[in-house]
Tab-separated table of C-alpha atoms in Angstrom:
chain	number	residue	atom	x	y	z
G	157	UNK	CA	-14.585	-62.485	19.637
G	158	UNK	CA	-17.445	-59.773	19.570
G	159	UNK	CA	-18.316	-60.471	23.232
G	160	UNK	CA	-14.905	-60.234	24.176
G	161	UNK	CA	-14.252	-56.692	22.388
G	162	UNK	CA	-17.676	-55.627	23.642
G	163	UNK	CA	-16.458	-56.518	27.079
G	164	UNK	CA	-13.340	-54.669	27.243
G	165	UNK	CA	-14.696	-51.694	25.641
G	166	UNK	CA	-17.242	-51.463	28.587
G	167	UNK	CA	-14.807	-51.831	31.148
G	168	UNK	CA	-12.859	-49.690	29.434
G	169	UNK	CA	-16.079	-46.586	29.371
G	170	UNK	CA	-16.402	-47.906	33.308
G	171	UNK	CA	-12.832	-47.152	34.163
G	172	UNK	CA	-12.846	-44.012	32.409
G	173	UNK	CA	-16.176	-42.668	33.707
G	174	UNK	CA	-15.142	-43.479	36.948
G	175	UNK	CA	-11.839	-41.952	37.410
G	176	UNK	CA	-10.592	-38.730	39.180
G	177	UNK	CA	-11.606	-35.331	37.556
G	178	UNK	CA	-9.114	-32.846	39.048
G	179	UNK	CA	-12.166	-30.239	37.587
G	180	UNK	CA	-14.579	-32.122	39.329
G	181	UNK	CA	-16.268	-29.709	41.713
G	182	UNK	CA	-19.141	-30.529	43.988
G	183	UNK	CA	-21.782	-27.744	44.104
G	184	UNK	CA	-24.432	-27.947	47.395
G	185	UNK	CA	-27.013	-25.631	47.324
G	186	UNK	CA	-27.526	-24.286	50.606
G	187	UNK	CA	-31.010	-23.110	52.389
G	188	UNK	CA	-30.803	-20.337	54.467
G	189	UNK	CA	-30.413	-21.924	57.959
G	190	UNK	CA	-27.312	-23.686	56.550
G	191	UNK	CA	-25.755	-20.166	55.591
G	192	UNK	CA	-23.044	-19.896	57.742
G	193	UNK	CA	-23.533	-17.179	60.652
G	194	UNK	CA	-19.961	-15.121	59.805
G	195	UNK	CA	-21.358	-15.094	55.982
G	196	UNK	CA	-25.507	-13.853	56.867
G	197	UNK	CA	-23.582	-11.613	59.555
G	198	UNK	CA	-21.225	-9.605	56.562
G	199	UNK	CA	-23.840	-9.762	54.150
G	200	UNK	CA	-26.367	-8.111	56.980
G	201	UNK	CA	-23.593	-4.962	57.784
G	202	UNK	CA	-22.360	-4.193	54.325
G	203	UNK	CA	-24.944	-5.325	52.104
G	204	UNK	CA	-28.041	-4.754	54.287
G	205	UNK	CA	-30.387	-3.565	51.219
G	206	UNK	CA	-29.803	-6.840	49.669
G	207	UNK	CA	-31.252	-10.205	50.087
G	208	UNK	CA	-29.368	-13.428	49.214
G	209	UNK	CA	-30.798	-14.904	46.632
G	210	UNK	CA	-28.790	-18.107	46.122
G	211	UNK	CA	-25.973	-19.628	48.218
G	212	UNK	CA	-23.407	-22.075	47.067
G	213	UNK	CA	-20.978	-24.210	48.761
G	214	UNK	CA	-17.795	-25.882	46.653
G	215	UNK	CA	-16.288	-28.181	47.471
G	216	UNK	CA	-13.420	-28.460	44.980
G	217	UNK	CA	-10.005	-30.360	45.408
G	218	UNK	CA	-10.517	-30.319	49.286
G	219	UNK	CA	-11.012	-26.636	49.044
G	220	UNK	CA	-14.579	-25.124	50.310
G	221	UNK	CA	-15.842	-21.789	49.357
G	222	UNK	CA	-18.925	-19.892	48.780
G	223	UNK	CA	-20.756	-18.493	46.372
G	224	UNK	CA	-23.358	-15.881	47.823
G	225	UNK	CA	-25.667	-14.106	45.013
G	226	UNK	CA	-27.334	-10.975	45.953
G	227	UNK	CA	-30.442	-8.927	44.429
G	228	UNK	CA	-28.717	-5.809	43.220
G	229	UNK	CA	-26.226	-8.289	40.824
G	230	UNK	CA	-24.279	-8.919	43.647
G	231	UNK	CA	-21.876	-11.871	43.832
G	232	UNK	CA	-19.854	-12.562	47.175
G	233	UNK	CA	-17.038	-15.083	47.194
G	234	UNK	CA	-16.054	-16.517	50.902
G	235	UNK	CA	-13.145	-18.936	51.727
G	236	UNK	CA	-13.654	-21.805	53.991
G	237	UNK	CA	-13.066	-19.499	57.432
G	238	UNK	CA	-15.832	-17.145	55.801
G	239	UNK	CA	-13.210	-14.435	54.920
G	240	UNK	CA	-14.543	-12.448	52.149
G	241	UNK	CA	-12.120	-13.149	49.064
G	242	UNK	CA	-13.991	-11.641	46.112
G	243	UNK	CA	-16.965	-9.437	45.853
G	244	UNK	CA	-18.771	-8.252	42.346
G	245	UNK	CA	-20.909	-5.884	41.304
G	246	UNK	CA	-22.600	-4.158	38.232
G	247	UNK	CA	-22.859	-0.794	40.555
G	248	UNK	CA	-20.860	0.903	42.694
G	249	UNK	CA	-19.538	-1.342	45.837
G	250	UNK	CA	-20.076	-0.408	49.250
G	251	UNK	CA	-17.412	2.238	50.632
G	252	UNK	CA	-17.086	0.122	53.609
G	253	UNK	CA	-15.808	-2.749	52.433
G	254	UNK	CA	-13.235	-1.395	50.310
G	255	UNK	CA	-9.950	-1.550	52.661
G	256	UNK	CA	-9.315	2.810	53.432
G	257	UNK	CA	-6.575	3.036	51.477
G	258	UNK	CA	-7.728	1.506	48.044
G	259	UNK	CA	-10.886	3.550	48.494
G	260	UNK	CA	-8.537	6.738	49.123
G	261	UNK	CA	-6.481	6.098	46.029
G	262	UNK	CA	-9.382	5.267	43.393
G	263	UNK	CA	-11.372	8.545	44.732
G	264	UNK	CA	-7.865	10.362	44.056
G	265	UNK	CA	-6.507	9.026	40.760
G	266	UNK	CA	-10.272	8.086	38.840
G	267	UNK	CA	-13.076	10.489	40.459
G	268	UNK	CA	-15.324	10.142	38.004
G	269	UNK	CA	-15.169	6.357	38.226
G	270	UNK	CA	-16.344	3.649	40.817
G	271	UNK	CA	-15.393	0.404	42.293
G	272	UNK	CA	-17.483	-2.419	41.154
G	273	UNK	CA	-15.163	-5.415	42.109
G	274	UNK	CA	-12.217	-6.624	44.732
G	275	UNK	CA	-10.693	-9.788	44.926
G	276	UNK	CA	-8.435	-10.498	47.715
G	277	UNK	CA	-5.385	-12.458	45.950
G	278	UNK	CA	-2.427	-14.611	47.520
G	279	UNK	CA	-0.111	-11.665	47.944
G	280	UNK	CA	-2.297	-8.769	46.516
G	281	UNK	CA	-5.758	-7.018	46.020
G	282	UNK	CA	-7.474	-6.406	43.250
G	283	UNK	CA	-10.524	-3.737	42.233
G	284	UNK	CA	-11.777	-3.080	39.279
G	285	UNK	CA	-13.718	-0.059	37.997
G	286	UNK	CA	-16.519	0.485	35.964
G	287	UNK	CA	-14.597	1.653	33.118
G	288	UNK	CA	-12.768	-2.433	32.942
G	289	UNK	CA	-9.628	-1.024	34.679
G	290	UNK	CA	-8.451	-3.445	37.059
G	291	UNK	CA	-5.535	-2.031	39.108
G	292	UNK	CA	-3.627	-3.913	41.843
G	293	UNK	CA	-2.545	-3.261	45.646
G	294	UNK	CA	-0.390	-4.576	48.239
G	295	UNK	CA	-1.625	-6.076	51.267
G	296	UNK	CA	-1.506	-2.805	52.794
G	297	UNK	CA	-3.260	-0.713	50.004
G	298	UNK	CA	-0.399	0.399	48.223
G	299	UNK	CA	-0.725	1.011	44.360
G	300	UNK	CA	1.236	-1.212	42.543
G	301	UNK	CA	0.498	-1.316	38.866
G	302	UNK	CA	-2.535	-1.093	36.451
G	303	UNK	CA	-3.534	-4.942	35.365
């Protein structure tokens, strides 16, 4: 009877070690020749001070991104077409790769503060300044609401 019970409870740690994670995320750690041109190519033009420390390609629920971290505390988010999607900072952002009329609005409304973060949503934009306000935009750069 003990061999039997000691039986099923390993096939039943197998089975269970063995199944489907929906948070299971595989992380690659990629050198710098397997950097993706369109990625070393933004990070050359807008961050050109800054060298990449670490890159990092998910592969998550058949989704790809990745993970580029910069000297400077720089973090850079691209989907799988290497579209920027999310950058953050601990300093000020690069003007130029805040869309015009974001940049136009925060120098307007918050002049004493500074971008330090933008995430490009589904239907929306995000920044967020270095005071922890987050506030949101349309597509287009139109101010739609403190978060």
């Amino acid at each position: 009877m003990k061999k039997i019970t000691l039986l099923l409870c390993a096939i039943l740690v197998t089975f269970t070690s063995c199944s489907d994670d929906d948070d299971n995320t595989n992380q690659v750690l990629l050198t710098e020749s397997e950097i993706p041109t369109a990625i070393t190519t933004y990070v050359n033009t807008y961050f050109a001070d800054n060298t990449i420390d670490r890159a990092v390609k998910d592969m998550d629920n058949n989704t790809i991104e990745y993970d580029i971290y910069l000297s400077g505390n720089f973090t850079l988010e691209f989907n799988a077409d290497y579209e920027i999607i999310d950058i953050d900072g601990v300093t000020a952002l690069p003007d130029s790769v805040i869309p015009p009329a974001i940049l136009i609005y925060v120098n307007e409304n918050y002049p004493q503060q500074f971008i330090r973060g933008w995430e490009l949503e589904m239907d929306y934009q995000q920044v967020e300044l270095n005071n922890n306000i987050e506030l949101e935009f349309t597509m287009t750069g139109e101010f739609i609401r403190i978060d």
